[in-house]
């Protein structure tokens, strides 16, 4: 079994990004609504990584439920030519997230969630795609794992991970099965898959019985148990069957953060993957 070491790869990307960013003037705006401890941690990690490669970051705070101020802020950032990209950090208590995302100028939509960017993903003319999706693809490419013709089982159909990931993998000629909480006999699908990707948020949901020998496991889940983090895979029971597996922490998470910079560079240069 070999680790798909997202932390190591993400650290390696720093020097590459530094060189590219030094010739560009990139400013990221992050908007946080209310107070949320998890959001604080995610935002801190994003700022730290961005600043380490020379991306400037401005963080804005909006009060819970203050939709008017949020709309005004998004509008101002859209119209500010100095702003390269905008992240609206989820959750935004008391305000409809999808409605607010749609107000972001799609050319500044770092998370790739506006209708325009999702439609381009849908028609296989990718522009900005969600950072977790891009991070998983880059990590698999880095370890020379081919997607063409691969049977991929994704568990979890969220708008931010599962659904766009299914489209992006189909665009790369994988055969994708998208499972969810109503899927009957989940193991029938996971057992047949060359690559199993779990984005559920249930600790140790996928045990060794669910996968075949030689499987590639990508664990998107981040679950907290007694102050430590674990993924959706039962690492101990899966590791002897897996050819590759992402650790949690240190797998998909750091790649997601790196892809913020990747997307910002693509936006600034107007060149997409
Ligand atoms: P989400 O919105 O929380 O949705 C979870 C998905 O899992 C839903 O589609 C749900 O099905 C499905 N599900 C729930 N129980 C299930 C079960 N027993 N069997 C099969 N499917 C089941 O998803 P998310 O926002 O994508 O987050 C998922 C996890 O990934 C969380 O732990 C989150 O913290 C983590 N995450 C990590 C990163 C990263 O960078 N590493 C990024 C984003 C999210 P239904 O649709 O039927 O309800």
PDB file of C-alpha atoms and ligand atoms in Angstrom:
ATOM      1  CA  UNK A   1       0.000   0.000   0.000  1.00  0.00           C
ATOM      2  CA  UNK A   2       1.247   3.456  -0.896  1.00  0.00           C
ATOM      3  CA  UNK A   3       0.004   6.732   0.525  1.00  0.00           C
ATOM      4  CA  UNK A   4      -1.436   9.365  -1.784  1.00  0.00           C
ATOM      5  CA  UNK A   5       0.370  12.068   0.141  1.00  0.00           C
ATOM      6  CA  UNK A   6      -1.563  15.260  -0.484  1.00  0.00           C
ATOM      7  CA  UNK A   7       0.356  17.196   2.163  1.00  0.00           C
ATOM      8  CA  UNK A   8       3.723  16.421   0.564  1.00  0.00           C
ATOM      9  CA  UNK A   9       2.497  17.259  -2.938  1.00  0.00           C
ATOM     10  CA  UNK A  10       0.800  20.435  -1.750  1.00  0.00           C
ATOM     11  CA  UNK A  11       4.075  21.520  -0.073  1.00  0.00           C
ATOM     12  CA  UNK A  12       5.962  20.759  -3.294  1.00  0.00           C
ATOM     13  CA  UNK A  13       3.568  22.954  -5.244  1.00  0.00           C
ATOM     14  CA  UNK A  14       4.509  25.960  -3.072  1.00  0.00           C
ATOM     15  CA  UNK A  15       7.770  26.701  -4.901  1.00  0.00           C
ATOM     16  CA  UNK A  16       6.114  26.251  -8.300  1.00  0.00           C
ATOM     17  CA  UNK A  17       3.267  28.591  -7.369  1.00  0.00           C
ATOM     18  CA  UNK A  18       5.652  31.127  -5.802  1.00  0.00           C
ATOM     19  CA  UNK A  19       7.453  31.566  -9.112  1.00  0.00           C
ATOM     20  CA  UNK A  20       4.211  31.980 -11.070  1.00  0.00           C
ATOM     21  CA  UNK A  21       2.532  34.259  -8.527  1.00  0.00           C
ATOM     22  CA  UNK A  22       5.564  36.590  -8.309  1.00  0.00           C
ATOM     23  CA  UNK A  23       4.816  37.786 -11.859  1.00  0.00           C
ATOM     24  CA  UNK A  24       1.116  38.244 -11.198  1.00  0.00           C
ATOM     25  CA  UNK A  25      -0.700  40.526  -8.794  1.00  0.00           C
ATOM     26  CA  UNK A  26      -3.228  38.205  -7.150  1.00  0.00           C
ATOM     27  CA  UNK A  27      -5.685  39.307  -4.488  1.00  0.00           C
ATOM     28  CA  UNK A  28      -8.126  36.871  -2.881  1.00  0.00           C
ATOM     29  CA  UNK A  29     -11.151  38.057  -0.915  1.00  0.00           C
ATOM     30  CA  UNK A  30     -12.645  35.664   1.637  1.00  0.00           C
ATOM     31  CA  UNK A  31     -16.038  36.392   3.165  1.00  0.00           C
ATOM     32  CA  UNK A  32     -17.026  34.850   6.501  1.00  0.00           C
ATOM     33  CA  UNK A  33     -20.558  35.161   7.861  1.00  0.00           C
ATOM     34  CA  UNK A  34     -20.948  34.854  11.629  1.00  0.00           C
ATOM     35  CA  UNK A  35     -18.637  32.819  13.818  1.00  0.00           C
ATOM     36  CA  UNK A  36     -17.942  29.149  13.287  1.00  0.00           C
ATOM     37  CA  UNK A  37     -14.940  27.367  14.781  1.00  0.00           C
ATOM     38  CA  UNK A  38     -14.508  24.994  11.798  1.00  0.00           C
ATOM     39  CA  UNK A  39     -14.710  27.918   9.361  1.00  0.00           C
ATOM     40  CA  UNK A  40     -12.075  29.776  11.416  1.00  0.00           C
ATOM     41  CA  UNK A  41      -9.695  26.816  11.005  1.00  0.00           C
ATOM     42  CA  UNK A  42     -10.401  26.364   7.276  1.00  0.00           C
ATOM     43  CA  UNK A  43      -9.978  30.094   6.623  1.00  0.00           C
ATOM     44  CA  UNK A  44      -6.744  30.240   8.634  1.00  0.00           C
ATOM     45  CA  UNK A  45      -5.313  27.360   6.553  1.00  0.00           C
ATOM     46  CA  UNK A  46      -6.378  29.004   3.298  1.00  0.00           C
ATOM     47  CA  UNK A  47      -4.809  32.355   4.255  1.00  0.00           C
ATOM     48  CA  UNK A  48      -1.594  30.691   5.438  1.00  0.00           C
ATOM     49  CA  UNK A  49      -1.131  28.727   2.201  1.00  0.00           C
ATOM     50  CA  UNK A  50      -2.072  31.634  -0.077  1.00  0.00           C
ATOM     51  CA  UNK A  51       0.285  34.039   1.694  1.00  0.00           C
ATOM     52  CA  UNK A  52       3.096  31.457   1.613  1.00  0.00           C
ATOM     53  CA  UNK A  53       3.062  31.649  -2.191  1.00  0.00           C
ATOM     54  CA  UNK A  54       2.615  35.430  -2.383  1.00  0.00           C
ATOM     55  CA  UNK A  55      -1.149  35.654  -2.893  1.00  0.00           C
ATOM     56  CA  UNK A  56      -2.577  38.619  -0.948  1.00  0.00           C
ATOM     57  CA  UNK A  57      -5.708  37.895   1.072  1.00  0.00           C
ATOM     58  CA  UNK A  58      -8.389  40.175   2.506  1.00  0.00           C
ATOM     59  CA  UNK A  59     -10.824  38.656   5.007  1.00  0.00           C
ATOM     60  CA  UNK A  60     -14.272  40.250   5.448  1.00  0.00           C
ATOM     61  CA  UNK A  61     -16.732  39.535   8.273  1.00  0.00           C
ATOM     62  CA  UNK A  62     -20.503  39.853   7.955  1.00  0.00           C
ATOM     63  CA  UNK A  63     -22.976  39.371  10.818  1.00  0.00           C
ATOM     64  CA  UNK A  64     -25.276  36.331  10.854  1.00  0.00           C
ATOM     65  CA  UNK A  65     -28.307  36.892   8.641  1.00  0.00           C
ATOM     66  CA  UNK A  66     -27.145  40.281   7.303  1.00  0.00           C
ATOM     67  CA  UNK A  67     -28.018  39.536   3.678  1.00  0.00           C
ATOM     68  CA  UNK A  68     -28.077  43.197   2.652  1.00  0.00           C
ATOM     69  CA  UNK A  69     -24.466  43.810   3.709  1.00  0.00           C
ATOM     70  CA  UNK A  70     -23.362  40.534   2.129  1.00  0.00           C
ATOM     71  CA  UNK A  71     -24.948  41.456  -1.208  1.00  0.00           C
ATOM     72  CA  UNK A  72     -23.326  44.896  -1.109  1.00  0.00           C
ATOM     73  CA  UNK A  73     -19.931  43.400  -0.308  1.00  0.00           C
ATOM     74  CA  UNK A  74     -20.123  40.831  -3.117  1.00  0.00           C
ATOM     75  CA  UNK A  75     -21.158  43.571  -5.522  1.00  0.00           C
ATOM     76  CA  UNK A  76     -18.235  45.789  -4.464  1.00  0.00           C
ATOM     77  CA  UNK A  77     -15.735  42.941  -4.789  1.00  0.00           C
ATOM     78  CA  UNK A  78     -17.117  42.001  -8.223  1.00  0.00           C
ATOM     79  CA  UNK A  79     -16.566  45.588  -9.371  1.00  0.00           C
ATOM     80  CA  UNK A  80     -13.112  45.982  -7.825  1.00  0.00           C
ATOM     81  CA  UNK A  81     -10.554  45.336 -10.570  1.00  0.00           C
ATOM     82  CA  UNK A  82      -7.864  44.635  -7.939  1.00  0.00           C
ATOM     83  CA  UNK A  83      -9.776  41.569  -6.693  1.00  0.00           C
ATOM     84  CA  UNK A  84      -8.825  38.379  -8.551  1.00  0.00           C
ATOM     85  CA  UNK A  85     -11.080  35.919  -6.749  1.00  0.00           C
ATOM     86  CA  UNK A  86     -13.797  35.630  -4.113  1.00  0.00           C
ATOM     87  CA  UNK A  87     -14.550  32.818  -1.650  1.00  0.00           C
ATOM     88  CA  UNK A  88     -17.809  32.792   0.275  1.00  0.00           C
ATOM     89  CA  UNK A  89     -16.973  30.506   3.193  1.00  0.00           C
ATOM     90  CA  UNK A  90     -19.795  28.047   3.942  1.00  0.00           C
ATOM     91  CA  UNK A  91     -21.891  27.926   6.138  1.00  0.00           C
ATOM     92  CA  UNK A  92     -23.516  31.369   6.028  1.00  0.00           C
ATOM     93  CA  UNK A  93     -26.099  31.173   8.834  1.00  0.00           C
ATOM     94  CA  UNK A  94     -29.474  32.737   8.128  1.00  0.00           C
ATOM     95  CA  UNK A  95     -28.768  33.372   4.426  1.00  0.00           C
ATOM     96  CA  UNK A  96     -29.344  31.170   1.352  1.00  0.00           C
ATOM     97  CA  UNK A  97     -25.869  30.042   0.246  1.00  0.00           C
ATOM     98  CA  UNK A  98     -26.785  29.113  -3.352  1.00  0.00           C
ATOM     99  CA  UNK A  99     -28.534  32.450  -3.884  1.00  0.00           C
ATOM    100  CA  UNK A 100     -25.481  34.383  -2.676  1.00  0.00           C
ATOM    101  CA  UNK A 101     -22.985  32.285  -4.688  1.00  0.00           C
ATOM    102  CA  UNK A 102     -24.887  33.183  -7.831  1.00  0.00           C
ATOM    103  CA  UNK A 103     -24.173  36.876  -7.165  1.00  0.00           C
ATOM    104  CA  UNK A 104     -20.421  36.250  -7.470  1.00  0.00           C
ATOM    105  CA  UNK A 105     -18.978  37.172 -10.866  1.00  0.00           C
ATOM    106  CA  UNK A 106     -18.238  33.754 -12.385  1.00  0.00           C
ATOM    107  CA  UNK A 107     -14.788  34.943 -13.509  1.00  0.00           C
ATOM    108  CA  UNK A 108     -13.973  35.537  -9.790  1.00  0.00           C
ATOM    109  CA  UNK A 109     -15.673  32.376  -8.496  1.00  0.00           C
ATOM    110  CA  UNK A 110     -12.688  30.535  -6.929  1.00  0.00           C
ATOM    111  CA  UNK A 111     -14.854  27.628  -5.713  1.00  0.00           C
ATOM    112  CA  UNK A 112     -16.327  27.014  -9.174  1.00  0.00           C
ATOM    113  CA  UNK A 113     -19.901  26.962  -7.903  1.00  0.00           C
ATOM    114  CA  UNK A 114     -21.672  29.560 -10.031  1.00  0.00           C
ATOM    115  CA  UNK A 115     -24.076  28.318 -12.704  1.00  0.00           C
ATOM    116  CA  UNK A 116     -21.747  29.388 -15.473  1.00  0.00           C
ATOM    117  CA  UNK A 117     -18.766  27.430 -14.156  1.00  0.00           C
ATOM    118  CA  UNK A 118     -20.844  24.355 -13.301  1.00  0.00           C
ATOM    119  CA  UNK A 119     -22.417  24.434 -16.778  1.00  0.00           C
ATOM    120  CA  UNK A 120     -18.969  24.547 -18.371  1.00  0.00           C
ATOM    121  CA  UNK A 121     -18.033  21.485 -16.303  1.00  0.00           C
ATOM    122  CA  UNK A 122     -21.276  19.807 -17.434  1.00  0.00           C
ATOM    123  CA  UNK A 123     -20.546  20.328 -21.138  1.00  0.00           C
ATOM    124  CA  UNK A 124     -16.899  19.261 -20.719  1.00  0.00           C
ATOM    125  CA  UNK A 125     -15.535  22.723 -21.389  1.00  0.00           C
ATOM    126  CA  UNK A 126     -14.074  23.149 -17.908  1.00  0.00           C
ATOM    127  CA  UNK A 127     -13.200  26.613 -16.597  1.00  0.00           C
ATOM    128  CA  UNK A 128     -13.065  26.979 -12.810  1.00  0.00           C
ATOM    129  CA  UNK A 129     -13.937  23.692 -11.091  1.00  0.00           C
ATOM    130  CA  UNK A 130     -14.429  23.168  -7.319  1.00  0.00           C
ATOM    131  CA  UNK A 131     -11.112  23.022  -5.459  1.00  0.00           C
ATOM    132  CA  UNK A 132     -11.684  19.605  -3.850  1.00  0.00           C
ATOM    133  CA  UNK A 133     -12.541  18.099  -7.233  1.00  0.00           C
ATOM    134  CA  UNK A 134      -9.472  19.616  -8.870  1.00  0.00           C
ATOM    135  CA  UNK A 135      -7.318  18.572  -5.904  1.00  0.00           C
ATOM    136  CA  UNK A 136      -8.384  14.919  -6.196  1.00  0.00           C
ATOM    137  CA  UNK A 137      -7.718  14.875  -9.941  1.00  0.00           C
ATOM    138  CA  UNK A 138      -4.292  16.525  -9.563  1.00  0.00           C
ATOM    139  CA  UNK A 139      -3.340  14.102  -6.784  1.00  0.00           C
ATOM    140  CA  UNK A 140      -4.329  11.048  -8.859  1.00  0.00           C
ATOM    141  CA  UNK A 141      -2.452  12.468 -11.866  1.00  0.00           C
ATOM    142  CA  UNK A 142       0.608  13.111  -9.688  1.00  0.00           C
ATOM    143  CA  UNK A 143       0.695   9.417  -8.737  1.00  0.00           C
ATOM    144  CA  UNK A 144       0.118   8.442 -12.400  1.00  0.00           C
ATOM    145  CA  UNK A 145      -3.234   6.821 -11.681  1.00  0.00           C
ATOM    146  CA  UNK A 146      -5.170   6.588 -14.914  1.00  0.00           C
ATOM    147  CA  UNK A 147      -8.831   7.528 -14.961  1.00  0.00           C
ATOM    148  CA  UNK A 148      -9.549   6.469 -18.529  1.00  0.00           C
ATOM    149  CA  UNK A 149     -11.922   3.496 -18.397  1.00  0.00           C
ATOM    150  CA  UNK A 150     -11.543   3.166 -14.611  1.00  0.00           C
ATOM    151  CA  UNK A 151     -14.611   2.128 -12.612  1.00  0.00           C
ATOM    152  CA  UNK A 152     -14.997   4.851 -10.014  1.00  0.00           C
ATOM    153  CA  UNK A 153     -17.491   4.711  -7.169  1.00  0.00           C
ATOM    154  CA  UNK A 154     -18.166   8.053  -5.480  1.00  0.00           C
ATOM    155  CA  UNK A 155     -20.079   7.993  -2.206  1.00  0.00           C
ATOM    156  CA  UNK A 156     -21.787  11.295  -1.408  1.00  0.00           C
ATOM    157  CA  UNK A 157     -23.612  13.576  -3.865  1.00  0.00           C
ATOM    158  CA  UNK A 158     -23.115  17.058  -2.427  1.00  0.00           C
ATOM    159  CA  UNK A 159     -23.085  20.056  -4.753  1.00  0.00           C
ATOM    160  CA  UNK A 160     -19.544  20.921  -3.719  1.00  0.00           C
ATOM    161  CA  UNK A 161     -17.880  17.479  -3.945  1.00  0.00           C
ATOM    162  CA  UNK A 162     -19.790  14.407  -5.172  1.00  0.00           C
ATOM    163  CA  UNK A 163     -21.796  15.820  -8.091  1.00  0.00           C
ATOM    164  CA  UNK A 164     -19.084  17.990  -9.702  1.00  0.00           C
ATOM    165  CA  UNK A 165     -16.544  15.215  -9.102  1.00  0.00           C
ATOM    166  CA  UNK A 166     -18.742  12.758 -11.005  1.00  0.00           C
ATOM    167  CA  UNK A 167     -18.869  15.170 -13.963  1.00  0.00           C
ATOM    168  CA  UNK A 168     -15.126  15.872 -13.890  1.00  0.00           C
ATOM    169  CA  UNK A 169     -14.264  12.168 -13.792  1.00  0.00           C
ATOM    170  CA  UNK A 170     -16.676  11.394 -16.622  1.00  0.00           C
ATOM    171  CA  UNK A 171     -14.971  14.171 -18.586  1.00  0.00           C
ATOM    172  CA  UNK A 172     -11.779  12.147 -18.108  1.00  0.00           C
ATOM    173  CA  UNK A 173     -13.390   8.947 -19.431  1.00  0.00           C
ATOM    174  CA  UNK A 174     -13.947   7.190 -16.113  1.00  0.00           C
ATOM    175  CA  UNK A 175     -17.117   5.147 -15.620  1.00  0.00           C
ATOM    176  CA  UNK A 176     -18.709   6.711 -12.574  1.00  0.00           C
ATOM    177  CA  UNK A 177     -21.256   5.403 -10.079  1.00  0.00           C
ATOM    178  CA  UNK A 178     -22.598   8.037  -7.683  1.00  0.00           C
ATOM    179  CA  UNK A 179     -23.913   6.577  -4.405  1.00  0.00           C
ATOM    180  CA  UNK A 180     -25.716   8.250  -1.515  1.00  0.00           C
ATOM    181  CA  UNK A 181     -27.717   7.582   1.638  1.00  0.00           C
ATOM    182  CA  UNK A 182     -30.557   5.889  -0.257  1.00  0.00           C
ATOM    183  CA  UNK A 183     -28.279   3.558  -2.236  1.00  0.00           C
ATOM    184  CA  UNK A 184     -29.256  -0.072  -1.634  1.00  0.00           C
ATOM    185  CA  UNK A 185     -26.375  -2.478  -0.986  1.00  0.00           C
ATOM    186  CA  UNK A 186     -23.584   0.092  -1.177  1.00  0.00           C
ATOM    187  CA  UNK A 187     -20.956  -2.638  -1.122  1.00  0.00           C
ATOM    188  CA  UNK A 188     -22.137  -3.959  -4.521  1.00  0.00           C
ATOM    189  CA  UNK A 189     -20.889  -0.718  -6.068  1.00  0.00           C
ATOM    190  CA  UNK A 190     -17.788  -0.170  -3.956  1.00  0.00           C
ATOM    191  CA  UNK A 191     -16.617  -3.763  -4.378  1.00  0.00           C
ATOM    192  CA  UNK A 192     -16.685  -3.472  -8.147  1.00  0.00           C
ATOM    193  CA  UNK A 193     -14.752  -0.188  -8.228  1.00  0.00           C
ATOM    194  CA  UNK A 194     -11.111   0.349  -9.154  1.00  0.00           C
ATOM    195  CA  UNK A 195     -11.255   3.688  -7.327  1.00  0.00           C
ATOM    196  CA  UNK A 196     -13.538   4.404  -4.365  1.00  0.00           C
ATOM    197  CA  UNK A 197     -13.963   8.038  -3.327  1.00  0.00           C
ATOM    198  CA  UNK A 198     -15.900   8.746  -0.156  1.00  0.00           C
ATOM    199  CA  UNK A 199     -17.321  12.191   0.675  1.00  0.00           C
ATOM    200  CA  UNK A 200     -19.884  11.380   3.345  1.00  0.00           C
ATOM    201  CA  UNK A 201     -18.695  12.495   6.770  1.00  0.00           C
ATOM    202  CA  UNK A 202     -19.301   9.243   8.690  1.00  0.00           C
ATOM    203  CA  UNK A 203     -16.196   7.953  10.474  1.00  0.00           C
ATOM    204  CA  UNK A 204     -14.947   4.544   9.323  1.00  0.00           C
ATOM    205  CA  UNK A 205     -18.047   3.923   7.162  1.00  0.00           C
ATOM    206  CA  UNK A 206     -16.075   2.039   4.499  1.00  0.00           C
ATOM    207  CA  UNK A 207     -14.381  -1.042   5.894  1.00  0.00           C
ATOM    208  CA  UNK A 208     -12.160  -3.599   4.167  1.00  0.00           C
ATOM    209  CA  UNK A 209     -15.233  -5.735   3.332  1.00  0.00           C
ATOM    210  CA  UNK A 210     -16.475  -2.994   1.001  1.00  0.00           C
ATOM    211  CA  UNK A 211     -13.483  -2.919  -1.346  1.00  0.00           C
ATOM    212  CA  UNK A 212     -11.629  -5.287  -3.650  1.00  0.00           C
ATOM    213  CA  UNK A 213      -7.925  -6.080  -3.540  1.00  0.00           C
ATOM    214  CA  UNK A 214      -5.835  -3.481  -5.336  1.00  0.00           C
ATOM    215  CA  UNK A 215      -8.398  -0.709  -4.861  1.00  0.00           C
ATOM    216  CA  UNK A 216      -7.459   2.983  -4.804  1.00  0.00           C
ATOM    217  CA  UNK A 217      -9.122   4.790  -1.898  1.00  0.00           C
ATOM    218  CA  UNK A 218      -9.639   8.539  -1.841  1.00  0.00           C
ATOM    219  CA  UNK A 219     -10.983   9.776   1.473  1.00  0.00           C
ATOM    220  CA  UNK A 220     -12.615  13.208   1.377  1.00  0.00           C
ATOM    221  CA  UNK A 221     -14.359  12.855   4.742  1.00  0.00           C
ATOM    222  CA  UNK A 222     -13.112  14.841   7.703  1.00  0.00           C
ATOM    223  CA  UNK A 223     -14.484  13.543  10.990  1.00  0.00           C
ATOM    224  CA  UNK A 224     -13.500  14.547  14.489  1.00  0.00           C
ATOM    225  CA  UNK A 225     -13.404  11.848  17.176  1.00  0.00           C
ATOM    226  CA  UNK A 226     -12.107  12.832  20.619  1.00  0.00           C
ATOM    227  CA  UNK A 227      -9.899  15.629  19.355  1.00  0.00           C
ATOM    228  CA  UNK A 228      -8.379  13.641  16.510  1.00  0.00           C
ATOM    229  CA  UNK A 229      -9.329  13.524  12.848  1.00  0.00           C
ATOM    230  CA  UNK A 230     -10.283  10.494  10.800  1.00  0.00           C
ATOM    231  CA  UNK A 231     -11.812   9.901   7.393  1.00  0.00           C
ATOM    232  CA  UNK A 232     -14.738   7.882   6.048  1.00  0.00           C
ATOM    233  CA  UNK A 233     -12.561   4.824   5.423  1.00  0.00           C
ATOM    234  CA  UNK A 234     -11.686   2.425   8.207  1.00  0.00           C
ATOM    235  CA  UNK A 235      -7.999   2.886   7.465  1.00  0.00           C
ATOM    236  CA  UNK A 236      -6.779  -0.139   9.438  1.00  0.00           C
ATOM    237  CA  UNK A 237      -9.083  -2.628   7.704  1.00  0.00           C
ATOM    238  CA  UNK A 238      -8.725  -1.123   4.214  1.00  0.00           C
ATOM    239  CA  UNK A 239      -4.987  -0.526   4.107  1.00  0.00           C
ATOM    240  CA  UNK A 240      -3.974  -4.144   3.424  1.00  0.00           C
ATOM    241  CA  UNK A 241      -6.277  -4.371   0.404  1.00  0.00           C
ATOM    242  CA  UNK A 242      -5.539  -0.955  -1.055  1.00  0.00           C
ATOM    243  CA  UNK A 243      -2.893  -0.197  -3.642  1.00  0.00           C
ATOM    244  CA  UNK A 244      -3.110   3.511  -2.768  1.00  0.00           C
ATOM    245  CA  UNK A 245      -4.926   5.418  -0.051  1.00  0.00           C
ATOM    246  CA  UNK A 246      -5.170   9.058   1.015  1.00  0.00           C
ATOM    247  CA  UNK A 247      -4.464   9.642   4.714  1.00  0.00           C
ATOM    248  CA  UNK A 248      -6.730  11.820   6.865  1.00  0.00           C
ATOM    249  CA  UNK A 249      -5.402  14.319   7.696  1.00  0.00           C
ATOM    250  CA  UNK A 250      -2.817  14.953   4.992  1.00  0.00           C
ATOM    251  CA  UNK A 251      -4.586  13.696   1.866  1.00  0.00           C
ATOM    252  CA  UNK A 252      -7.368  15.531   0.071  1.00  0.00           C
ATOM    253  CA  UNK A 253      -7.565  18.451   2.555  1.00  0.00           C
ATOM    254  CA  UNK A 254      -4.195  20.079   1.698  1.00  0.00           C
ATOM    255  CA  UNK A 255      -4.825  19.536  -2.024  1.00  0.00           C
ATOM    256  CA  UNK A 256      -8.122  21.425  -1.735  1.00  0.00           C
ATOM    257  CA  UNK A 257      -6.286  24.405  -0.241  1.00  0.00           C
ATOM    258  CA  UNK A 258      -3.567  24.337  -2.932  1.00  0.00           C
ATOM    259  CA  UNK A 259      -6.181  24.352  -5.666  1.00  0.00           C
ATOM    260  CA  UNK A 260      -7.410  27.753  -4.469  1.00  0.00           C
ATOM    261  CA  UNK A 261      -4.073  29.107  -5.698  1.00  0.00           C
ATOM    262  CA  UNK A 262      -4.285  26.973  -8.845  1.00  0.00           C
ATOM    263  CA  UNK A 263      -7.706  28.416  -9.646  1.00  0.00           C
ATOM    264  CA  UNK A 264      -6.579  31.987  -8.883  1.00  0.00           C
ATOM    265  CA  UNK A 265      -3.632  31.618 -11.257  1.00  0.00           C
ATOM    266  CA  UNK A 266      -5.950  30.207 -13.941  1.00  0.00           C
ATOM    267  CA  UNK A 267      -8.302  33.170 -13.455  1.00  0.00           C
ATOM    268  CA  UNK A 268      -5.523  35.708 -13.646  1.00  0.00           C
ATOM    269  CA  UNK A 269      -4.031  34.143 -16.749  1.00  0.00           C
ATOM    270  CA  UNK A 270      -7.367  33.224 -18.257  1.00  0.00           C
ATOM    271  CA  UNK A 271      -6.060  29.731 -18.902  1.00  0.00           C
ATOM    272  CA  UNK A 272      -7.903  26.732 -17.571  1.00  0.00           C
ATOM    273  CA  UNK A 273      -7.067  23.017 -17.263  1.00  0.00           C
TER     274      UNK A 273
HETATM  275  P1  LIG B   1     -22.643  16.600   2.630  1.00  0.00           P
HETATM  276  O1  LIG B   1     -23.324  17.761   2.027  1.00  0.00           O
HETATM  277  O2  LIG B   1     -22.453  16.529   4.104  1.00  0.00           O
HETATM  278  O3  LIG B   1     -23.414  15.286   2.131  1.00  0.00           O
HETATM  279  C1  LIG B   1     -23.029  14.004   2.519  1.00  0.00           C
HETATM  280  C2  LIG B   1     -23.391  13.012   1.431  1.00  0.00           C
HETATM  281  O4  LIG B   1     -23.193  11.704   1.963  1.00  0.00           O
HETATM  282  C3  LIG B   1     -24.848  13.076   0.959  1.00  0.00           C
HETATM  283  O5  LIG B   1     -24.901  12.954  -0.453  1.00  0.00           O
HETATM  284  C4  LIG B   1     -25.498  11.872   1.639  1.00  0.00           C
HETATM  285  O6  LIG B   1     -26.551  11.294   0.895  1.00  0.00           O
HETATM  286  C5  LIG B   1     -24.339  10.907   1.696  1.00  0.00           C
HETATM  287  N1  LIG B   1     -24.521   9.930   2.780  1.00  0.00           N
HETATM  288  C6  LIG B   1     -24.876  10.151   4.071  1.00  0.00           C
HETATM  289  N2  LIG B   1     -24.932   8.997   4.762  1.00  0.00           N
HETATM  290  C7  LIG B   1     -24.600   8.014   3.886  1.00  0.00           C
HETATM  291  C8  LIG B   1     -24.476   6.607   4.000  1.00  0.00           C
HETATM  292  N3  LIG B   1     -24.718   5.966   5.159  1.00  0.00           N
HETATM  293  N4  LIG B   1     -24.141   5.915   2.900  1.00  0.00           N
HETATM  294  C9  LIG B   1     -23.898   6.531   1.721  1.00  0.00           C
HETATM  295  N5  LIG B   1     -23.992   7.869   1.563  1.00  0.00           N
HETATM  296  C10 LIG B   1     -24.342   8.603   2.623  1.00  0.00           C
HETATM  297  O7  LIG B   1     -21.249  16.338   1.912  1.00  0.00           O
HETATM  298  P2  LIG B   1     -19.929  17.229   1.751  1.00  0.00           P
HETATM  299  O8  LIG B   1     -20.189  18.661   2.047  1.00  0.00           O
HETATM  300  O9  LIG B   1     -19.425  16.804   0.425  1.00  0.00           O
HETATM  301  O10 LIG B   1     -18.980  16.668   2.912  1.00  0.00           O
HETATM  302  C11 LIG B   1     -18.709  15.304   3.061  1.00  0.00           C
HETATM  303  C12 LIG B   1     -17.489  15.114   3.949  1.00  0.00           C
HETATM  304  O11 LIG B   1     -16.349  15.613   3.254  1.00  0.00           O
HETATM  305  C13 LIG B   1     -17.518  15.856   5.273  1.00  0.00           C
HETATM  306  O12 LIG B   1     -16.816  15.087   6.242  1.00  0.00           O
HETATM  307  C14 LIG B   1     -16.742  17.141   4.979  1.00  0.00           C
HETATM  308  O13 LIG B   1     -16.147  17.674   6.145  1.00  0.00           O
HETATM  309  C15 LIG B   1     -15.711  16.610   4.038  1.00  0.00           C
HETATM  310  N6  LIG B   1     -15.126  17.581   3.105  1.00  0.00           N
HETATM  311  C16 LIG B   1     -13.771  17.559   2.996  1.00  0.00           C
HETATM  312  C17 LIG B   1     -13.165  18.393   2.092  1.00  0.00           C
HETATM  313  C18 LIG B   1     -11.679  18.312   1.956  1.00  0.00           C
HETATM  314  O14 LIG B   1     -11.081  19.199   1.371  1.00  0.00           O
HETATM  315  N7  LIG B   1     -11.038  17.258   2.459  1.00  0.00           N
HETATM  316  C19 LIG B   1     -13.914  19.261   1.307  1.00  0.00           C
HETATM  317  C20 LIG B   1     -15.302  19.231   1.430  1.00  0.00           C
HETATM  318  C21 LIG B   1     -15.908  18.367   2.330  1.00  0.00           C
HETATM  319  P3  LIG B   1     -27.944  12.080   0.596  1.00  0.00           P
HETATM  320  O15 LIG B   1     -27.622  13.006  -0.542  1.00  0.00           O
HETATM  321  O16 LIG B   1     -28.877  11.004   0.212  1.00  0.00           O
HETATM  322  O17 LIG B   1     -28.306  12.816   1.852  1.00  0.00           O
END
